[in-house]
Coordinates of C-alpha atoms and ligand atoms in Angstrom, one line a residue:
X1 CA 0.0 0.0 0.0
X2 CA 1.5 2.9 -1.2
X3 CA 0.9 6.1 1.6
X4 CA 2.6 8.6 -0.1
X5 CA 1.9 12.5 0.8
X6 CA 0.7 11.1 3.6
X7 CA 2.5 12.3 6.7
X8 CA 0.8 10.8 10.1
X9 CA -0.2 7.7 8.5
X10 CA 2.5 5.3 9.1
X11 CA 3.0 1.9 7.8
X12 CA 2.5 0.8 11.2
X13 CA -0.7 1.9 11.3
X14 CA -1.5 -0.2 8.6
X15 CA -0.3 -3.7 10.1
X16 CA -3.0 -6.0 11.1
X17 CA -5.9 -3.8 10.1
X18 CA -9.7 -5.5 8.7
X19 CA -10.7 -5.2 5.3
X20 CA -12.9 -2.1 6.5
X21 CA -9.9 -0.8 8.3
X22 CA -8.0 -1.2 4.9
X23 CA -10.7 0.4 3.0
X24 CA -11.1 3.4 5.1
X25 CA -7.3 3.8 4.7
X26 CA -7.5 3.2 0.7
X27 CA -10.4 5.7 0.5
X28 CA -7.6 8.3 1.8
X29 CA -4.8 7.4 -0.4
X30 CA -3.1 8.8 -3.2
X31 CA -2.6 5.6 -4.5
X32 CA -5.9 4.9 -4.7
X33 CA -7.1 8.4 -6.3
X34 CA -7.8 6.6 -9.3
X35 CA -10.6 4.6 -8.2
X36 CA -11.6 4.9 -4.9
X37 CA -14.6 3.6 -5.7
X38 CA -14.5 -0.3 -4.6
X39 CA -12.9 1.2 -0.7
X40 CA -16.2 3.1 -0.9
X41 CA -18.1 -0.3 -1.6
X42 CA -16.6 -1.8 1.1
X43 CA -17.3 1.2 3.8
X44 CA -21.2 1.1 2.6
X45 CA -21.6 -2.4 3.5
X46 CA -19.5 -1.9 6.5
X47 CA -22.9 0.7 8.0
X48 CA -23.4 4.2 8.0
X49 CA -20.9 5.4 10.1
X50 CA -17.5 4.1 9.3
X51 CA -14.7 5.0 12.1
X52 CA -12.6 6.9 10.4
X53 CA -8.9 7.9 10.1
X54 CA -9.4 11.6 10.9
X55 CA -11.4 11.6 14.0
X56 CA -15.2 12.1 13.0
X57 CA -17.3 8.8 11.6
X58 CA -17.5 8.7 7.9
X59 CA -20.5 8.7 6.1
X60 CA -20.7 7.0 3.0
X61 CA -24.1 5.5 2.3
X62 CA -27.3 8.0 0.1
X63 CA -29.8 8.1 3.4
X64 CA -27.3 9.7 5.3
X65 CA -25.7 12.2 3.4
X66 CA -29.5 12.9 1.5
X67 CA -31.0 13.7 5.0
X68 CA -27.7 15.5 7.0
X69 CA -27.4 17.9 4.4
X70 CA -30.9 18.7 3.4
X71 CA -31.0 19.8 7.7
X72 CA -30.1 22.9 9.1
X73 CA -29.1 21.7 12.3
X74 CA -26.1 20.3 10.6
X75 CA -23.4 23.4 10.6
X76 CA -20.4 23.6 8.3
X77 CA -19.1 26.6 9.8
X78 CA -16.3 24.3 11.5
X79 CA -14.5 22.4 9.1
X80 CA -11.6 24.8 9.0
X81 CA -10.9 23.7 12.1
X82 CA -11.6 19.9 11.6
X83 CA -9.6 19.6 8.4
X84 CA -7.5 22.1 8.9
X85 CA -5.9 22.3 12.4
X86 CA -2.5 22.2 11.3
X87 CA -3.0 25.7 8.9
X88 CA -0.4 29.3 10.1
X89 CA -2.7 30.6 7.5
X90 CA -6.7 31.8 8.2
X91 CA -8.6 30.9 4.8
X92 CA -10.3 33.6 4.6
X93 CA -13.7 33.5 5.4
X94 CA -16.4 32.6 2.7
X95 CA -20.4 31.9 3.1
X96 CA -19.8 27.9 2.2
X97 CA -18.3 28.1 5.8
X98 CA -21.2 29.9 7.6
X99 CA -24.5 29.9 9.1
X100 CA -27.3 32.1 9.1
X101 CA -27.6 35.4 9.1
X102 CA -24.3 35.5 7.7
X103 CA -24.8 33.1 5.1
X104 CA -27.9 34.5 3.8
X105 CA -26.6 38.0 3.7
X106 CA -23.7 37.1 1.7
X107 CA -25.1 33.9 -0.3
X108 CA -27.8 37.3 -1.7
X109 CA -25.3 39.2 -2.8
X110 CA -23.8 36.9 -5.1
X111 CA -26.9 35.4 -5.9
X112 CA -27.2 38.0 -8.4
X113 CA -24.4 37.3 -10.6
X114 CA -26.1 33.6 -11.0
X115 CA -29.5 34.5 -12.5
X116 CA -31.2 32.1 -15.1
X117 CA -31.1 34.8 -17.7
X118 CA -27.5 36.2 -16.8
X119 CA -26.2 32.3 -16.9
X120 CA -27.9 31.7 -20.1
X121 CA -26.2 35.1 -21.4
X122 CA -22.8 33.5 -21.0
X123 CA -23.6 30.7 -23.3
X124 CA -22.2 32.4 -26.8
X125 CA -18.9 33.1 -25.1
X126 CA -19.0 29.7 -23.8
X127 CA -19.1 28.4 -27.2
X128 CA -16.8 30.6 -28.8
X129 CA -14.2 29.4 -26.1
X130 CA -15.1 25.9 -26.6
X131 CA -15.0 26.3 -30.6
X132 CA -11.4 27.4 -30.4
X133 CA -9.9 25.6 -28.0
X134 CA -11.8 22.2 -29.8
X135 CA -10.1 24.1 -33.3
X136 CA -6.8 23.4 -31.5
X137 CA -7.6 20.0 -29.8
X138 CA -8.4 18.8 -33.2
X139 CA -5.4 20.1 -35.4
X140 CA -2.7 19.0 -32.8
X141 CA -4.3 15.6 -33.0
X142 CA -2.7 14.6 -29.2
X143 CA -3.0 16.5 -26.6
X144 CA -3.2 16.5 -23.1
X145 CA -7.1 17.2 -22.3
X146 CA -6.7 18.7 -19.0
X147 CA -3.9 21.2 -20.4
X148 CA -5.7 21.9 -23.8
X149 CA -9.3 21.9 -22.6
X150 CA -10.7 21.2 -19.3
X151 CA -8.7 24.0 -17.7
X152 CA -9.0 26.8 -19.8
X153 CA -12.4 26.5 -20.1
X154 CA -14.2 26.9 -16.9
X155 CA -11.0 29.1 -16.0
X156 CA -11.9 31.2 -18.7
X157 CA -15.6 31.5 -17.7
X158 CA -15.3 32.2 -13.8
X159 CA -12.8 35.4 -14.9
X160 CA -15.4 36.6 -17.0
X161 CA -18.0 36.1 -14.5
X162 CA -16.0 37.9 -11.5
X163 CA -14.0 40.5 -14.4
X164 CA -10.5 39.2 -14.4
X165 CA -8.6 40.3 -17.5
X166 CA -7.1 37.4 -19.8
X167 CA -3.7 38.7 -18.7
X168 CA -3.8 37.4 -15.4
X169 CA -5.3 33.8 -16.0
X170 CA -2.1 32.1 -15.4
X171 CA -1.5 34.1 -12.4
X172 CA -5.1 32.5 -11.0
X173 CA -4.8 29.3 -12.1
X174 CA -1.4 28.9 -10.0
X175 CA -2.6 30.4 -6.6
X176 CA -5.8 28.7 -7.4
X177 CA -4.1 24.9 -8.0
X178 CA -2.4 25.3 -4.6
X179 CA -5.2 26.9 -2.6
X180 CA -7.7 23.7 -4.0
X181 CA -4.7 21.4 -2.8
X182 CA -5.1 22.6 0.6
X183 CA -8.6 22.0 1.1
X184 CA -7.3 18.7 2.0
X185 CA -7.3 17.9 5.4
X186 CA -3.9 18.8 7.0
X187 CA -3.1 15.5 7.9
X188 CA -2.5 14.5 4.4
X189 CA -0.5 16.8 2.7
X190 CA 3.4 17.2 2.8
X191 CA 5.2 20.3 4.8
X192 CA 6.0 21.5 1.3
X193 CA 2.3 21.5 0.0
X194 CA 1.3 23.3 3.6
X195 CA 3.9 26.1 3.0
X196 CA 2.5 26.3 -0.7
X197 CA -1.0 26.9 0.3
X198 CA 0.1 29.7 2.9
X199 CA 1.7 31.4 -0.2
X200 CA -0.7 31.1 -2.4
X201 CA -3.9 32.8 -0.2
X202 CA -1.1 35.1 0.5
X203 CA -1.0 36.2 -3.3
X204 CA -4.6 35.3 -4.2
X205 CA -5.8 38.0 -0.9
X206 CA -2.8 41.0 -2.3
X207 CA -4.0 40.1 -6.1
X208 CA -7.5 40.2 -5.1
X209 CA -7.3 43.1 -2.9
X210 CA -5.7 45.2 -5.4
X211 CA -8.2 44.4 -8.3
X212 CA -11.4 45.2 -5.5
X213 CA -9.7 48.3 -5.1
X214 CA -9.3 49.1 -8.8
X215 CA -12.7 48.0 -9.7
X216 CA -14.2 50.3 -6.6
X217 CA -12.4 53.4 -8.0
X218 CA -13.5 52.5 -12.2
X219 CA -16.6 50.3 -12.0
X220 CA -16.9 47.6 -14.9
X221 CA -20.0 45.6 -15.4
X222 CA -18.6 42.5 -13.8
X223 CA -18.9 40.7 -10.1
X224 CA -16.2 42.1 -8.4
X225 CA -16.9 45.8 -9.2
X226 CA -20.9 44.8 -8.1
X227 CA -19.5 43.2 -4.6
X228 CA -16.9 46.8 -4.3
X229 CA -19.7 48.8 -4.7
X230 CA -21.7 47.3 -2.0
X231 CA -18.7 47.1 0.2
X232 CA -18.3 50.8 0.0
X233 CA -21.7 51.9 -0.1
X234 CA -23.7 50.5 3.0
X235 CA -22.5 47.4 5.8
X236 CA -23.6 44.3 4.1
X237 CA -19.9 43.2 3.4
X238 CA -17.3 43.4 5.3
X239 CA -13.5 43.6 3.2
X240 CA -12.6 40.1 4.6
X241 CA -15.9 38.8 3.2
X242 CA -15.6 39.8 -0.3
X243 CA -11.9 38.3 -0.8
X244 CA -13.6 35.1 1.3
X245 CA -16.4 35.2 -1.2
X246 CA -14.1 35.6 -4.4
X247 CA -11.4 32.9 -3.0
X248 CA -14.6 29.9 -3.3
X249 CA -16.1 31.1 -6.2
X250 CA -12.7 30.7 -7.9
X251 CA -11.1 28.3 -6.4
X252 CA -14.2 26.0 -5.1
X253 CA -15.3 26.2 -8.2
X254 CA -13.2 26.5 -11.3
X255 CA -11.2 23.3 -9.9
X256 CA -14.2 21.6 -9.3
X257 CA -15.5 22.5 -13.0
X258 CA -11.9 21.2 -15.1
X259 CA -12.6 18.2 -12.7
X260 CA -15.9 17.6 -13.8
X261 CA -14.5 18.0 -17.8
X262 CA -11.9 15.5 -17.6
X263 CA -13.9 13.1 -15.5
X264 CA -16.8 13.0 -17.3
X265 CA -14.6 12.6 -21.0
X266 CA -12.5 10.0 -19.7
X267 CA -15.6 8.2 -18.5
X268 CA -16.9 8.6 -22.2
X269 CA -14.0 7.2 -23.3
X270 CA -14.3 3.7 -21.1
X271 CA -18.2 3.8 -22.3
X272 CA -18.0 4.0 -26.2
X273 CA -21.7 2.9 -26.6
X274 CA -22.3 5.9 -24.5
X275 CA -19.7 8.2 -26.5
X276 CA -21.6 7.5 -29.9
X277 CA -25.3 7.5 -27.9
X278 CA -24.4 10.8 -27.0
X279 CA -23.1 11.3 -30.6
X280 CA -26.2 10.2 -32.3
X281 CA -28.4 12.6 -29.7
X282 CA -26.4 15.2 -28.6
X283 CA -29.5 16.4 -26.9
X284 CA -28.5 14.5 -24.0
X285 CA -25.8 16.9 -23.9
X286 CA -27.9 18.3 -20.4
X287 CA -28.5 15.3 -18.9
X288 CA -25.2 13.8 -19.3
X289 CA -23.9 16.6 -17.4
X290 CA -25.7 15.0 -13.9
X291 CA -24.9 11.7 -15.0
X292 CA -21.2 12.7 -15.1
X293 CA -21.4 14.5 -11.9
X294 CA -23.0 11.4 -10.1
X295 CA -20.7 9.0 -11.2
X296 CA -17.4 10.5 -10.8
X297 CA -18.1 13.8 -8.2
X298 CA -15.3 16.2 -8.7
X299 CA -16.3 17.1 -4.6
X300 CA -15.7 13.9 -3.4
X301 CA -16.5 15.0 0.3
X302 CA -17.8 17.3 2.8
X303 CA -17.8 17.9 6.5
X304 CA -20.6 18.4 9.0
X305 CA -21.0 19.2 12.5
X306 CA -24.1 19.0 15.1
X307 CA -26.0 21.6 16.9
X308 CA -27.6 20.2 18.7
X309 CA -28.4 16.6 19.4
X310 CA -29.5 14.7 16.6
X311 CA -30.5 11.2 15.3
X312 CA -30.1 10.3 12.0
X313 CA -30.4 6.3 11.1
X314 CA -31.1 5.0 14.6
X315 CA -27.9 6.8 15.6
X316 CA -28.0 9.6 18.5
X317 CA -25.2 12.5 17.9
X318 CA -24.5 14.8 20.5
X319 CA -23.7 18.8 19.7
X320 CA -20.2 19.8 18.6
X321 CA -19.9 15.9 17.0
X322 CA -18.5 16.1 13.0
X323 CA -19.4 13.8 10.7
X324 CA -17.5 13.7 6.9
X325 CA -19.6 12.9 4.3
X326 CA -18.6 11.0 1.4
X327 CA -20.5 12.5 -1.7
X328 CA -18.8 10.0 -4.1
X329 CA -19.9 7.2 -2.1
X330 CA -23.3 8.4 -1.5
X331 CA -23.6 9.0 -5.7
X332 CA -22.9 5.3 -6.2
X333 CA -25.0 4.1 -3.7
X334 CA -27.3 0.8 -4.9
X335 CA -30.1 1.5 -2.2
X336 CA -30.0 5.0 -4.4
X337 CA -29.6 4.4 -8.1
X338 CA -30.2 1.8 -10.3
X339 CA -26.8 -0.1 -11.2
X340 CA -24.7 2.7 -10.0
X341 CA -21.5 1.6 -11.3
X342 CA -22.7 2.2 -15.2
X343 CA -22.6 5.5 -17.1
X344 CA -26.0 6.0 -18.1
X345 CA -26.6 9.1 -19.9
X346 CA -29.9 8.5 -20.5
X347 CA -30.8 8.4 -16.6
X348 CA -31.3 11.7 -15.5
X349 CA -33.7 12.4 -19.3
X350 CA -36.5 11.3 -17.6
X351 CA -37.1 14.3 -14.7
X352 CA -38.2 12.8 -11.4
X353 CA -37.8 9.3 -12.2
X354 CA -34.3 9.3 -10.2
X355 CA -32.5 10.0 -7.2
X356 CA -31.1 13.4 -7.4
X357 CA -27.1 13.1 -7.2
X358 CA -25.2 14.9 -4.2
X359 CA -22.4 16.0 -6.6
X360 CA -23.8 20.0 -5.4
X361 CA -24.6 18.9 -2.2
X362 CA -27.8 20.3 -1.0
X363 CA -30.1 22.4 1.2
X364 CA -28.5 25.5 2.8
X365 CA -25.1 25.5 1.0
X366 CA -26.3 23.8 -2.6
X367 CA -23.8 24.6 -5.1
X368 CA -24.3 28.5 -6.0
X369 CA -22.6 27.7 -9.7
X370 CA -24.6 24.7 -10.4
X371 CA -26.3 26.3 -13.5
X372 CA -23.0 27.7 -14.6
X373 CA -21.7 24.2 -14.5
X374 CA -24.5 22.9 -16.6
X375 CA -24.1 25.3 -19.2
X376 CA -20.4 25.1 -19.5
X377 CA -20.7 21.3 -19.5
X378 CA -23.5 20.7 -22.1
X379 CA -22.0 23.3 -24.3
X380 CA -18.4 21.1 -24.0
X381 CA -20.8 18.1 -24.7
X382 CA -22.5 19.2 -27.9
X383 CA -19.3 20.4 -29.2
X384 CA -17.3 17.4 -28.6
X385 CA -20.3 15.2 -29.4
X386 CA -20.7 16.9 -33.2
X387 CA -16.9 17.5 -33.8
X388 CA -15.1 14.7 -32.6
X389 CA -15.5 10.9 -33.8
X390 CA -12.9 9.3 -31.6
X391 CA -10.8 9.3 -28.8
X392 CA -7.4 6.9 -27.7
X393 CA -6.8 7.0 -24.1
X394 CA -2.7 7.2 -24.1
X395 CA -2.3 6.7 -20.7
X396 CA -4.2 4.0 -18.4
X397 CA -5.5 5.2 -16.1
X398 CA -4.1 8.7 -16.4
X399 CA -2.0 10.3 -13.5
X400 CA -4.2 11.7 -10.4
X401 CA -3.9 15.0 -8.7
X402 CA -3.4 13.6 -5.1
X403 CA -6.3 15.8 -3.8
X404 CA -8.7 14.2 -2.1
X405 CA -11.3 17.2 -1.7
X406 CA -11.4 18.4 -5.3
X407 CA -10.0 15.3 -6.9
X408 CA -9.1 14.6 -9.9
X409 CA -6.7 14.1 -12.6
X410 CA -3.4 16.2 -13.7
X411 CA -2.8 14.8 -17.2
X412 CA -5.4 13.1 -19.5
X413 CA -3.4 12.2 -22.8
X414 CA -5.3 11.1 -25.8
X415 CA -5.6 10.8 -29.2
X416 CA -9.3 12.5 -31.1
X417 CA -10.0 12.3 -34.4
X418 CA -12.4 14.7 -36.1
Ligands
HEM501 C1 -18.5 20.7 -11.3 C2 -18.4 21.9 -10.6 C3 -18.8 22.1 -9.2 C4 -19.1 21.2 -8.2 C5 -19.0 19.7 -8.3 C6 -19.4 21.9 -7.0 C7 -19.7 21.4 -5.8 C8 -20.2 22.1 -4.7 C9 -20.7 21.5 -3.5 C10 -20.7 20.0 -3.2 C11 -21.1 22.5 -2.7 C12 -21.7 22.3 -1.3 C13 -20.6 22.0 -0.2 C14 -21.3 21.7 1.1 O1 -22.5 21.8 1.3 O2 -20.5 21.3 2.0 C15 -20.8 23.7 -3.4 C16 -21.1 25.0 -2.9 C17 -20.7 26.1 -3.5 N1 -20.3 26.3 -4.8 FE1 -19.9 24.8 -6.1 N2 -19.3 23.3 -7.3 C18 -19.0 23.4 -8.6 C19 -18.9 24.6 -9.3 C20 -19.1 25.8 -8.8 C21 -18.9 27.1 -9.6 C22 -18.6 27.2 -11.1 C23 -19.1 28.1 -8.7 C24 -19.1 29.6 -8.9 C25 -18.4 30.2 -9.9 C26 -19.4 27.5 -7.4 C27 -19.6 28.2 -6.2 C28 -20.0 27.6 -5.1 C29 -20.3 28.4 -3.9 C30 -20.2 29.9 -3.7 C31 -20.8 27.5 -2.9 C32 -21.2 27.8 -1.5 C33 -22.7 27.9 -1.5 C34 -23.3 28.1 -0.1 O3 -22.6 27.9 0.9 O4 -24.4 28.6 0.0 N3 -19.3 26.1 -7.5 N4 -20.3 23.5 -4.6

């Protein structure tokens, strides 16, 4: 068993463990980033709440997760401290870490910027961006996907959202990559990855702070000069918030987003009948999306502490207890969904007919970019779906990022043919 990047888990620990023990250590594992979905299969079976290596139970079954995050006496407002114990910097503070009145205060004011009609107005530049960088794809013949196509992308659209000019792109996606990396809990990343994370909020909060403060004095039409003004004008956000704010709408999701891209091709790639169903209607373009987010989450977890006192499956929790919830697991769950382990695209066609995945979570903190997601996605979709006729995987399985929060892969060689 290979632990690397792992810094408390020692090989001791791993002597003379069960096959539960073994999958709860597997589930954690860089080695293992490829398919941690048989360690999850294992937990499942093992019950609901799975000791786990961390401290709080894991949770990895549908029930559970479904009905913990869809109540409000669950709090999220302390996983900094559960994952992140270990941190010399304070993330700064965003509303996916907070609770009412804060939460809805600040979750409002960016609400805005995610309209139905506003999301739909992004969709020509989301297919401009996905015409080109498919013109490119196509005439170098091999390429690495994630490079060439499922990072510049959703990169591309959060700048454009929040008003980042194309100049600085590189700049973001650098801080960004090691912020992301250190959503992982402390315990499993390397002094060097720690120290990388410290500098990179350190550069994302004086890069940040200095465009707020441009945009306050010349006002574009874009998120960040929206949030400056209503920082300077009356005392619904704070300075701290706003940089908090912009840090998860950039980070949480634009690494979640390339995730979801490469995920979701490569899994087209292992299911050709899927590839040329989706081919032959690329209407499913939408639905796919949801399929693609159920069966390989690009969140594969979350954290969750009581209240109060709470039961949830027969199980009594006291206040202040944290529970982490296994999103991935809970998407693949057979009590949930039909032969979870298959890429259906056709599943999530038929509205209501199915479980609705966890891959946004749900309740309070459901996924503000959800609808940004989808239209990036199907728009990647259709395109691929009417311009390319093949892929060849070139590397099996490809090389894993070794994040387990936002996971997934660094490199996605292939082949496509047009
Ligand atoms: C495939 C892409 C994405 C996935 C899988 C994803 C996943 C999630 C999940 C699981 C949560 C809830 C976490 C929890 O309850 O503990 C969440 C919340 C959030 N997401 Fe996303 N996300 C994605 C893309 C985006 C994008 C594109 C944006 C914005 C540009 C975004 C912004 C947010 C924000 C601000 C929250 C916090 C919402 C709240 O606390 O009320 N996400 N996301």
């Amino acid at each position: 068993m290979d632990l690397a990047g792992t810094r408390h888990i020692t090989a001791a620990a791993v002597e003379e463990t069960t096959s539960v023990q073994h999958a709860v250590i597997d589930a954690f594992t860089p080695a293992w980033r490829h398919d941690p979905y048989r360690s999850y299969d294992v937990l499942r079976a093992a019950g609901p709440f799975v000791p786990g290596l961390l401290g709080p139970h894991l949770v990895p079954g549908y029930a559970e997760c479904d009905a913990i995050l869809q109540n409000p006496a669950w709090s999220h407002a302390e996983e900094s401290e559960l994952l992140h114990p270990d941190s010399d910097v304070e993330l700064p503070g965003s509303f996916l870490w907070m609770e009412p009145p804060d939460h809805t205060r600040l979750r409002g004011l960016v609400s805005k910027a995610f309209t139905p009609r506003r999301i739909e107005g992004m969709r020509g530049h989301a297919e401009r961006v996905v015409a080109d960088l498919l013109d490119k794809a196509l005439a170098a013949g091999e390429v690495d996907l994630v490079e060439a196509f499922a990072y510049p992308l959703p990169l591309t659209m959060v700048c454009e959202l929040l008003g980042v000019p194309e100049s600085e792109h590189a700049a973001i996606r650098r801080m960004s990559a090691g912020i992301a990396r250190g959503l992982d809990p402390d315990v499993l990343m390397s002094t060097d990855e720690l120290a990388n994370r410290t500098a990179a909020v350190g550069e994302f909060l004086d890069f940040f702070g200095a465009l707020v403060a441009e945009r306050r004095a010349r006002p574009r039409q874009d998120l960040i000069s929206a949030l400056a003004q209503v920082e300077a004008e009356d005392d619904r956000l704070t300075a701290a918030e706003m940089l908090g704010t912009l840090l998860v709408l950039v980070v949480a999701g634009h690494e979640t987003t390339v995730n979801l891209i490469s995920n979701g091709i490569l899994a087209l790639i292992r299911h050709p009948d899927q590839f040329e169903l989706l081919r032959q209607q690329p209407d499913l373009a939408l639905p796919a999306v949801d399929e693609m987010l159920r069966y390989d989450a690009p969140a594969q977890l979350t954290t969750r502490t009581a209240r109060q006192e709470i039961t949830v499956s027969g199980r009594t929790f006291a206040s202040g207890d944290s529970l982490i919830l296994i999103l991935g697991s809970a998407n693949r769950d057979p009590q949930a969904f039909t032969d979870p382990d298959r890429l259906d695209l056709t599943r999530y066609a038929q509205r209501g007919r199915v479980n609705r995945h966890l891959a946004f979570g749900l309740g309070l903190h459901y996924c503000i970019g959800a609808s940004l997601v989808r239209l990036e996605v199907e728009v990647a979709l259709r395109a691929i779906a009417a311009r390319v006729s093949a892929f060849t995987l070139l590397a099996d399985p490809p090389r894993y990022r070794p994040n387990l929060v936002v996971r997934g892969m660094s490199e996605l060689p292939v082949r496509l043919s047009a």
